Amino acid sequence: MSDLNAVRRAARKALLAETGTEAPKWRQVHTDVCEEPDAIGPVCTDEGHDADDPSAYGCCPEPVIEVESPAIGAYLVALLNADREGGAA
Ligand SMILES: [Zn+2]
């Protein structure tokens, strides 16, 4: 578990720099016109970005991480969202 705490701390530092929050909510993302989401990324909070629109635009926060398998993307999003409250800071 100490490994998880160490990597979580490092990731949260990076996410704070990228998104302005240490533990953003994650979503599956379409980086291209495709039937299934091909990436994951932090939820975009831009006013002009419809919350139901799964595409990645210039307004969206990084990192958008390509994930070839939509099933694995869904799993990673579920894990990351479940871990948002996880761990001691
Ligand atoms: Zn956006």
PDB file of N, CA and C and ligand atoms in Angstrom:
ATOM      1  N   MET A   1       0.817  -1.218   0.000  1.00  0.00           N
ATOM      2  CA  MET A   1       0.000   0.000   0.000  1.00  0.00           C
ATOM      3  C   MET A   1       0.846   1.261   0.000  1.00  0.00           C
ATOM      4  N   SER A   2       2.024   1.181   0.612  1.00  0.00           N
ATOM      5  CA  SER A   2       2.853   2.392   0.653  1.00  0.00           C
ATOM      6  C   SER A   2       3.253   2.816  -0.763  1.00  0.00           C
ATOM      7  N   ASP A   3       3.438   1.821  -1.651  1.00  0.00           N
ATOM      8  CA  ASP A   3       3.730   2.159  -3.037  1.00  0.00           C
ATOM      9  C   ASP A   3       2.578   2.939  -3.655  1.00  0.00           C
ATOM     10  N   LEU A   4       1.352   2.466  -3.383  1.00  0.00           N
ATOM     11  CA  LEU A   4       0.179   3.151  -3.918  1.00  0.00           C
ATOM     12  C   LEU A   4       0.116   4.580  -3.388  1.00  0.00           C
ATOM     13  N   ASN A   5       0.379   4.764  -2.110  1.00  0.00           N
ATOM     14  CA  ASN A   5       0.344   6.115  -1.550  1.00  0.00           C
ATOM     15  C   ASN A   5       1.393   7.008  -2.198  1.00  0.00           C
ATOM     16  N   ALA A   6       2.576   6.448  -2.450  1.00  0.00           N
ATOM     17  CA  ALA A   6       3.660   7.248  -3.037  1.00  0.00           C
ATOM     18  C   ALA A   6       3.318   7.657  -4.476  1.00  0.00           C
ATOM     19  N   VAL A   7       2.832   6.720  -5.275  1.00  0.00           N
ATOM     20  CA  VAL A   7       2.534   7.065  -6.666  1.00  0.00           C
ATOM     21  C   VAL A   7       1.293   7.958  -6.749  1.00  0.00           C
ATOM     22  N   ARG A   8       0.346   7.746  -5.813  1.00  0.00           N
ATOM     23  CA  ARG A   8      -0.841   8.607  -5.790  1.00  0.00           C
ATOM     24  C   ARG A   8      -0.438  10.053  -5.495  1.00  0.00           C
ATOM     25  N   ARG A   9       0.458  10.221  -4.522  1.00  0.00           N
ATOM     26  CA  ARG A   9       0.919  11.570  -4.181  1.00  0.00           C
ATOM     27  C   ARG A   9       1.574  12.245  -5.382  1.00  0.00           C
ATOM     28  N   ALA A  10       2.443  11.497  -6.070  1.00  0.00           N
ATOM     29  CA  ALA A  10       3.138  12.052  -7.242  1.00  0.00           C
ATOM     30  C   ALA A  10       2.137  12.403  -8.345  1.00  0.00           C
ATOM     31  N   ALA A  11       1.173  11.514  -8.571  1.00  0.00           N
ATOM     32  CA  ALA A  11       0.171  11.758  -9.619  1.00  0.00           C
ATOM     33  C   ALA A  11      -0.689  12.967  -9.256  1.00  0.00           C
ATOM     34  N   ARG A  12      -1.047  13.089  -7.977  1.00  0.00           N
ATOM     35  CA  ARG A  12      -1.889  14.221  -7.574  1.00  0.00           C
ATOM     36  C   ARG A  12      -1.176  15.550  -7.756  1.00  0.00           C
ATOM     37  N   LYS A  13       0.144  15.534  -7.538  1.00  0.00           N
ATOM     38  CA  LYS A  13       0.930  16.749  -7.765  1.00  0.00           C
ATOM     39  C   LYS A  13       0.864  17.133  -9.248  1.00  0.00           C
ATOM     40  N   ALA A  14       1.032  16.136 -10.109  1.00  0.00           N
ATOM     41  CA  ALA A  14       0.976  16.377 -11.559  1.00  0.00           C
ATOM     42  C   ALA A  14      -0.420  16.822 -11.980  1.00  0.00           C
ATOM     43  N   LEU A  15      -1.456  16.182 -11.407  1.00  0.00           N
ATOM     44  CA  LEU A  15      -2.832  16.535 -11.772  1.00  0.00           C
ATOM     45  C   LEU A  15      -3.184  17.937 -11.303  1.00  0.00           C
ATOM     46  N   LEU A  16      -2.661  18.323 -10.143  1.00  0.00           N
ATOM     47  CA  LEU A  16      -2.911  19.681  -9.649  1.00  0.00           C
ATOM     48  C   LEU A  16      -2.352  20.703 -10.634  1.00  0.00           C
ATOM     49  N   ALA A  17      -1.158  20.428 -11.150  1.00  0.00           N
ATOM     50  CA  ALA A  17      -0.543  21.335 -12.127  1.00  0.00           C
ATOM     51  C   ALA A  17      -1.332  21.359 -13.435  1.00  0.00           C
ATOM     52  N   GLU A  18      -1.846  20.213 -13.860  1.00  0.00           N
ATOM     53  CA  GLU A  18      -2.531  20.117 -15.154  1.00  0.00           C
ATOM     54  C   GLU A  18      -3.975  20.602 -15.084  1.00  0.00           C
ATOM     55  N   THR A  19      -4.676  20.267 -13.997  1.00  0.00           N
ATOM     56  CA  THR A  19      -6.126  20.480 -13.970  1.00  0.00           C
ATOM     57  C   THR A  19      -6.570  21.483 -12.911  1.00  0.00           C
ATOM     58  N   GLY A  20      -5.670  21.845 -11.991  1.00  0.00           N
ATOM     59  CA  GLY A  20      -6.049  22.761 -10.921  1.00  0.00           C
ATOM     60  C   GLY A  20      -6.704  22.053  -9.746  1.00  0.00           C
ATOM     61  N   THR A  21      -6.833  20.734  -9.831  1.00  0.00           N
ATOM     62  CA  THR A  21      -7.359  19.971  -8.711  1.00  0.00           C
ATOM     63  C   THR A  21      -6.573  18.665  -8.586  1.00  0.00           C
ATOM     64  N   GLU A  22      -6.354  18.251  -7.337  1.00  0.00           N
ATOM     65  CA  GLU A  22      -5.519  17.064  -7.097  1.00  0.00           C
ATOM     66  C   GLU A  22      -6.201  15.777  -7.513  1.00  0.00           C
ATOM     67  N   ALA A  23      -7.522  15.726  -7.375  1.00  0.00           N
ATOM     68  CA  ALA A  23      -8.245  14.484  -7.642  1.00  0.00           C
ATOM     69  C   ALA A  23      -9.469  14.776  -8.510  1.00  0.00           C
ATOM     70  N   PRO A  24      -9.228  15.086  -9.794  1.00  0.00           N
ATOM     71  CA  PRO A  24     -10.367  15.380 -10.675  1.00  0.00           C
ATOM     72  C   PRO A  24     -11.213  14.135 -10.897  1.00  0.00           C
ATOM     73  N   LYS A  25     -12.471  14.349 -11.261  1.00  0.00           N
ATOM     74  CA  LYS A  25     -13.312  13.241 -11.684  1.00  0.00           C
ATOM     75  C   LYS A  25     -12.894  12.870 -13.104  1.00  0.00           C
ATOM     76  N   TRP A  26     -12.907  11.574 -13.400  1.00  0.00           N
ATOM     77  CA  TRP A  26     -12.476  11.086 -14.716  1.00  0.00           C
ATOM     78  C   TRP A  26     -13.661  10.633 -15.541  1.00  0.00           C
ATOM     79  N   ARG A  27     -13.461  10.602 -16.861  1.00  0.00           N
ATOM     80  CA  ARG A  27     -14.492  10.146 -17.799  1.00  0.00           C
ATOM     81  C   ARG A  27     -13.811   9.451 -18.973  1.00  0.00           C
ATOM     82  N   GLN A  28     -14.604   8.683 -19.711  1.00  0.00           N
ATOM     83  CA  GLN A  28     -14.115   8.133 -20.968  1.00  0.00           C
ATOM     84  C   GLN A  28     -14.286   9.196 -22.039  1.00  0.00           C
ATOM     85  N   VAL A  29     -13.339   9.251 -22.973  1.00  0.00           N
ATOM     86  CA  VAL A  29     -13.255  10.334 -23.942  1.00  0.00           C
ATOM     87  C   VAL A  29     -13.118   9.771 -25.353  1.00  0.00           C
ATOM     88  N   HIS A  30     -13.717  10.479 -26.305  1.00  0.00           N
ATOM     89  CA  HIS A  30     -13.486  10.209 -27.724  1.00  0.00           C
ATOM     90  C   HIS A  30     -12.491  11.247 -28.230  1.00  0.00           C
ATOM     91  N   THR A  31     -11.338  10.802 -28.739  1.00  0.00           N
ATOM     92  CA  THR A  31     -10.383  11.753 -29.306  1.00  0.00           C
ATOM     93  C   THR A  31     -10.606  11.888 -30.805  1.00  0.00           C
ATOM     94  N   ASP A  32     -11.470  11.041 -31.354  1.00  0.00           N
ATOM     95  CA  ASP A  32     -11.680  11.000 -32.784  1.00  0.00           C
ATOM     96  C   ASP A  32     -13.145  10.640 -33.005  1.00  0.00           C
ATOM     97  N   VAL A  33     -13.582  10.689 -34.257  1.00  0.00           N
ATOM     98  CA  VAL A  33     -14.939  10.232 -34.544  1.00  0.00           C
ATOM     99  C   VAL A  33     -14.907   8.707 -34.553  1.00  0.00           C
ATOM    100  N   CYS A  34     -15.377   8.124 -33.466  1.00  0.00           N
ATOM    101  CA  CYS A  34     -15.344   6.679 -33.334  1.00  0.00           C
ATOM    102  C   CYS A  34     -16.529   6.265 -32.466  1.00  0.00           C
ATOM    103  N   GLU A  35     -16.992   5.029 -32.663  1.00  0.00           N
ATOM    104  CA  GLU A  35     -18.165   4.572 -31.934  1.00  0.00           C
ATOM    105  C   GLU A  35     -17.907   4.423 -30.445  1.00  0.00           C
ATOM    106  N   GLU A  36     -16.727   3.896 -30.112  1.00  0.00           N
ATOM    107  CA  GLU A  36     -16.388   3.621 -28.722  1.00  0.00           C
ATOM    108  C   GLU A  36     -15.349   4.629 -28.244  1.00  0.00           C
ATOM    109  N   PRO A  37     -15.403   4.999 -26.957  1.00  0.00           N
ATOM    110  CA  PRO A  37     -14.388   5.905 -26.440  1.00  0.00           C
ATOM    111  C   PRO A  37     -13.001   5.274 -26.545  1.00  0.00           C
ATOM    112  N   ASP A  38     -12.016   6.071 -26.948  1.00  0.00           N
ATOM    113  CA  ASP A  38     -10.666   5.549 -27.164  1.00  0.00           C
ATOM    114  C   ASP A  38      -9.641   6.163 -26.211  1.00  0.00           C
ATOM    115  N   ALA A  39     -10.139   6.824 -25.163  1.00  0.00           N
ATOM    116  CA  ALA A  39      -9.226   7.472 -24.225  1.00  0.00           C
ATOM    117  C   ALA A  39      -9.966   7.739 -22.915  1.00  0.00           C
ATOM    118  N   ILE A  40      -9.192   8.152 -21.909  1.00  0.00           N
ATOM    119  CA  ILE A  40      -9.781   8.636 -20.660  1.00  0.00           C
ATOM    120  C   ILE A  40      -9.163   9.999 -20.358  1.00  0.00           C
ATOM    121  N   GLY A  41      -9.880  10.799 -19.601  1.00  0.00           N
ATOM    122  CA  GLY A  41      -9.347  12.098 -19.229  1.00  0.00           C
ATOM    123  C   GLY A  41     -10.170  12.681 -18.095  1.00  0.00           C
ATOM    124  N   PRO A  42      -9.630  13.729 -17.455  1.00  0.00           N
ATOM    125  CA  PRO A  42     -10.411  14.401 -16.419  1.00  0.00           C
ATOM    126  C   PRO A  42     -11.678  15.013 -17.022  1.00  0.00           C
ATOM    127  N   VAL A  43     -12.756  15.049 -16.248  1.00  0.00           N
ATOM    128  CA  VAL A  43     -14.001  15.666 -16.687  1.00  0.00           C
ATOM    129  C   VAL A  43     -13.731  17.143 -16.989  1.00  0.00           C
ATOM    130  N   CYS A  44     -14.245  17.607 -18.136  1.00  0.00           N
ATOM    131  CA  CYS A  44     -14.064  19.003 -18.525  1.00  0.00           C
ATOM    132  C   CYS A  44     -15.111  19.868 -17.815  1.00  0.00           C
ATOM    133  N   THR A  45     -14.655  20.932 -17.186  1.00  0.00           N
ATOM    134  CA  THR A  45     -15.573  21.800 -16.449  1.00  0.00           C
ATOM    135  C   THR A  45     -15.830  23.112 -17.189  1.00  0.00           C
ATOM    136  N   ASP A  46     -15.370  23.191 -18.446  1.00  0.00           N
ATOM    137  CA  ASP A  46     -15.588  24.395 -19.237  1.00  0.00           C
ATOM    138  C   ASP A  46     -17.087  24.622 -19.460  1.00  0.00           C
ATOM    139  N   GLU A  47     -17.529  25.885 -19.292  1.00  0.00           N
ATOM    140  CA  GLU A  47     -18.954  26.215 -19.430  1.00  0.00           C
ATOM    141  C   GLU A  47     -19.514  25.847 -20.794  1.00  0.00           C
ATOM    142  N   GLY A  48     -18.677  25.986 -21.831  1.00  0.00           N
ATOM    143  CA  GLY A  48     -19.134  25.719 -23.186  1.00  0.00           C
ATOM    144  C   GLY A  48     -19.137  24.247 -23.563  1.00  0.00           C
ATOM    145  N   HIS A  49     -18.695  23.403 -22.661  1.00  0.00           N
ATOM    146  CA  HIS A  49     -18.599  21.973 -22.966  1.00  0.00           C
ATOM    147  C   HIS A  49     -19.778  21.252 -22.315  1.00  0.00           C
ATOM    148  N   ASP A  50     -20.708  20.794 -23.157  1.00  0.00           N
ATOM    149  CA  ASP A  50     -21.865  20.036 -22.684  1.00  0.00           C
ATOM    150  C   ASP A  50     -21.389  18.795 -21.931  1.00  0.00           C
ATOM    151  N   ALA A  51     -21.897  18.610 -20.703  1.00  0.00           N
ATOM    152  CA  ALA A  51     -21.456  17.492 -19.854  1.00  0.00           C
ATOM    153  C   ALA A  51     -21.735  16.137 -20.491  1.00  0.00           C
ATOM    154  N   ASP A  52     -22.698  16.089 -21.415  1.00  0.00           N
ATOM    155  CA  ASP A  52     -23.024  14.820 -22.070  1.00  0.00           C
ATOM    156  C   ASP A  52     -22.159  14.552 -23.305  1.00  0.00           C
ATOM    157  N   ASP A  53     -21.339  15.515 -23.675  1.00  0.00           N
ATOM    158  CA  ASP A  53     -20.510  15.380 -24.873  1.00  0.00           C
ATOM    159  C   ASP A  53     -19.173  14.723 -24.496  1.00  0.00           C
ATOM    160  N   PRO A  54     -18.960  13.478 -24.962  1.00  0.00           N
ATOM    161  CA  PRO A  54     -17.762  12.738 -24.553  1.00  0.00           C
ATOM    162  C   PRO A  54     -16.506  13.051 -25.369  1.00  0.00           C
ATOM    163  N   SER A  55     -16.572  14.037 -26.255  1.00  0.00           N
ATOM    164  CA  SER A  55     -15.403  14.338 -27.083  1.00  0.00           C
ATOM    165  C   SER A  55     -14.380  15.156 -26.322  1.00  0.00           C
ATOM    166  N   ALA A  56     -13.136  15.104 -26.805  1.00  0.00           N
ATOM    167  CA  ALA A  56     -12.053  15.917 -26.259  1.00  0.00           C
ATOM    168  C   ALA A  56     -11.846  17.120 -27.172  1.00  0.00           C
ATOM    169  N   TYR A  57     -11.899  18.313 -26.605  1.00  0.00           N
ATOM    170  CA  TYR A  57     -11.690  19.557 -27.351  1.00  0.00           C
ATOM    171  C   TYR A  57     -10.542  20.335 -26.713  1.00  0.00           C
ATOM    172  N   GLY A  58     -10.255  21.482 -27.290  1.00  0.00           N
ATOM    173  CA  GLY A  58      -9.197  22.332 -26.752  1.00  0.00           C
ATOM    174  C   GLY A  58      -9.476  22.809 -25.336  1.00  0.00           C
ATOM    175  N   CYS A  59     -10.760  22.829 -24.951  1.00  0.00           N
ATOM    176  CA  CYS A  59     -11.130  23.293 -23.612  1.00  0.00           C
ATOM    177  C   CYS A  59     -10.856  22.238 -22.540  1.00  0.00           C
ATOM    178  N   CYS A  60     -10.625  21.004 -22.946  1.00  0.00           N
ATOM    179  CA  CYS A  60     -10.561  19.899 -21.986  1.00  0.00           C
ATOM    180  C   CYS A  60      -9.195  19.813 -21.314  1.00  0.00           C
ATOM    181  N   PRO A  61      -9.210  19.479 -20.019  1.00  0.00           N
ATOM    182  CA  PRO A  61      -7.949  19.381 -19.295  1.00  0.00           C
ATOM    183  C   PRO A  61      -7.149  18.151 -19.702  1.00  0.00           C
ATOM    184  N   GLU A  62      -5.853  18.278 -19.635  1.00  0.00           N
ATOM    185  CA  GLU A  62      -4.951  17.138 -19.806  1.00  0.00           C
ATOM    186  C   GLU A  62      -4.806  16.459 -18.447  1.00  0.00           C
ATOM    187  N   PRO A  63      -4.369  15.241 -18.354  1.00  0.00           N
ATOM    188  CA  PRO A  63      -3.973  14.408 -19.484  1.00  0.00           C
ATOM    189  C   PRO A  63      -5.123  13.609 -20.061  1.00  0.00           C
ATOM    190  N   VAL A  64      -5.219  13.630 -21.406  1.00  0.00           N
ATOM    191  CA  VAL A  64      -6.107  12.706 -22.101  1.00  0.00           C
ATOM    192  C   VAL A  64      -5.229  11.513 -22.485  1.00  0.00           C
ATOM    193  N   ILE A  65      -5.581  10.354 -21.963  1.00  0.00           N
ATOM    194  CA  ILE A  65      -4.730   9.170 -22.072  1.00  0.00           C
ATOM    195  C   ILE A  65      -5.409   8.162 -22.984  1.00  0.00           C
ATOM    196  N   GLU A  66      -4.762   7.837 -24.093  1.00  0.00           N
ATOM    197  CA  GLU A  66      -5.348   6.862 -25.018  1.00  0.00           C
ATOM    198  C   GLU A  66      -5.433   5.482 -24.381  1.00  0.00           C
ATOM    199  N   VAL A  67      -6.599   4.866 -24.511  1.00  0.00           N
ATOM    200  CA  VAL A  67      -6.818   3.507 -24.018  1.00  0.00           C
ATOM    201  C   VAL A  67      -7.547   2.761 -25.127  1.00  0.00           C
ATOM    202  N   GLU A  68      -6.865   1.814 -25.710  1.00  0.00           N
ATOM    203  CA  GLU A  68      -7.401   1.138 -26.883  1.00  0.00           C
ATOM    204  C   GLU A  68      -8.714   0.401 -26.591  1.00  0.00           C
ATOM    205  N   SER A  69      -8.786  -0.247 -25.429  1.00  0.00           N
ATOM    206  CA  SER A  69      -9.970  -1.043 -25.096  1.00  0.00           C
ATOM    207  C   SER A  69     -10.962  -0.210 -24.291  1.00  0.00           C
ATOM    208  N   PRO A  70     -12.193  -0.020 -24.817  1.00  0.00           N
ATOM    209  CA  PRO A  70     -13.203   0.719 -24.056  1.00  0.00           C
ATOM    210  C   PRO A  70     -13.508   0.069 -22.704  1.00  0.00           C
ATOM    211  N   ALA A  71     -13.424  -1.265 -22.629  1.00  0.00           N
ATOM    212  CA  ALA A  71     -13.704  -1.954 -21.368  1.00  0.00           C
ATOM    213  C   ALA A  71     -12.638  -1.610 -20.330  1.00  0.00           C
ATOM    214  N   ILE A  72     -11.382  -1.574 -20.759  1.00  0.00           N
ATOM    215  CA  ILE A  72     -10.310  -1.227 -19.829  1.00  0.00           C
ATOM    216  C   ILE A  72     -10.393   0.253 -19.482  1.00  0.00           C
ATOM    217  N   GLY A  73     -10.775   1.085 -20.459  1.00  0.00           N
ATOM    218  CA  GLY A  73     -10.969   2.510 -20.178  1.00  0.00           C
ATOM    219  C   GLY A  73     -12.031   2.718 -19.110  1.00  0.00           C
ATOM    220  N   ALA A  74     -13.132   1.983 -19.218  1.00  0.00           N
ATOM    221  CA  ALA A  74     -14.201   2.096 -18.231  1.00  0.00           C
ATOM    222  C   ALA A  74     -13.713   1.658 -16.857  1.00  0.00           C
ATOM    223  N   TYR A  75     -12.899   0.612 -16.840  1.00  0.00           N
ATOM    224  CA  TYR A  75     -12.348   0.099 -15.580  1.00  0.00           C
ATOM    225  C   TYR A  75     -11.423   1.136 -14.948  1.00  0.00           C
ATOM    226  N   LEU A  76     -10.537   1.727 -15.761  1.00  0.00           N
ATOM    227  CA  LEU A  76      -9.612   2.733 -15.235  1.00  0.00           C
ATOM    228  C   LEU A  76     -10.364   3.950 -14.699  1.00  0.00           C
ATOM    229  N   VAL A  77     -11.393   4.391 -15.413  1.00  0.00           N
ATOM    230  CA  VAL A  77     -12.197   5.526 -14.951  1.00  0.00           C
ATOM    231  C   VAL A  77     -12.861   5.191 -13.616  1.00  0.00           C
ATOM    232  N   ALA A  78     -13.403   3.968 -13.509  1.00  0.00           N
ATOM    233  CA  ALA A  78     -14.049   3.552 -12.265  1.00  0.00           C
ATOM    234  C   ALA A  78     -13.036   3.508 -11.118  1.00  0.00           C
ATOM    235  N   LEU A  79     -11.839   2.976 -11.389  1.00  0.00           N
ATOM    236  CA  LEU A  79     -10.805   2.920 -10.359  1.00  0.00           C
ATOM    237  C   LEU A  79     -10.379   4.319  -9.928  1.00  0.00           C
ATOM    238  N   LEU A  80     -10.116   5.169 -10.908  1.00  0.00           N
ATOM    239  CA  LEU A  80      -9.646   6.525 -10.587  1.00  0.00           C
ATOM    240  C   LEU A  80     -10.721   7.302  -9.819  1.00  0.00           C
ATOM    241  N   ASN A  81     -11.976   7.148 -10.209  1.00  0.00           N
ATOM    242  CA  ASN A  81     -13.042   7.864  -9.508  1.00  0.00           C
ATOM    243  C   ASN A  81     -13.261   7.298  -8.102  1.00  0.00           C
ATOM    244  N   ALA A  82     -13.086   5.973  -7.961  1.00  0.00           N
ATOM    245  CA  ALA A  82     -13.229   5.372  -6.631  1.00  0.00           C
ATOM    246  C   ALA A  82     -12.091   5.798  -5.710  1.00  0.00           C
ATOM    247  N   ASP A  83     -10.941   6.124  -6.296  1.00  0.00           N
ATOM    248  CA  ASP A  83      -9.753   6.462  -5.505  1.00  0.00           C
ATOM    249  C   ASP A  83      -9.633   7.964  -5.218  1.00  0.00           C
ATOM    250  N   ARG A  84     -10.600   8.748  -5.688  1.00  0.00           N
ATOM    251  CA  ARG A  84     -10.480  10.200  -5.526  1.00  0.00           C
ATOM    252  C   ARG A  84     -10.361  10.607  -4.065  1.00  0.00           C
ATOM    253  N   GLU A  85     -11.054   9.860  -3.192  1.00  0.00           N
ATOM    254  CA  GLU A  85     -11.005  10.169  -1.764  1.00  0.00           C
ATOM    255  C   GLU A  85      -9.943   9.330  -1.060  1.00  0.00           C
ATOM    256  N   GLY A  86      -9.244   8.504  -1.831  1.00  0.00           N
ATOM    257  CA  GLY A  86      -8.359   7.518  -1.234  1.00  0.00           C
ATOM    258  C   GLY A  86      -7.074   8.103  -0.700  1.00  0.00           C
ATOM    259  N   GLY A  87      -6.547   7.438   0.327  1.00  0.00           N
ATOM    260  CA  GLY A  87      -5.187   7.708   0.792  1.00  0.00           C
ATOM    261  C   GLY A  87      -5.052   8.936   1.654  1.00  0.00           C
ATOM    262  N   ALA A  88      -4.028   8.917   2.462  1.00  0.00           N
ATOM    263  CA  ALA A  88      -3.685  10.082   3.263  1.00  0.00           C
ATOM    264  C   ALA A  88      -2.813  10.999   2.415  1.00  0.00           C
ATOM    265  N   ALA A  89      -3.004  12.289   2.536  1.00  0.00           N
ATOM    266  CA  ALA A  89      -2.276  13.255   1.722  1.00  0.00           C
ATOM    267  C   ALA A  89      -0.812  13.379   2.079  1.00  0.00           C
TER     268      ALA A  89
HETATM  269 ZN    ZN B   1     -13.869  20.427 -22.817  1.00  0.00          ZN
END
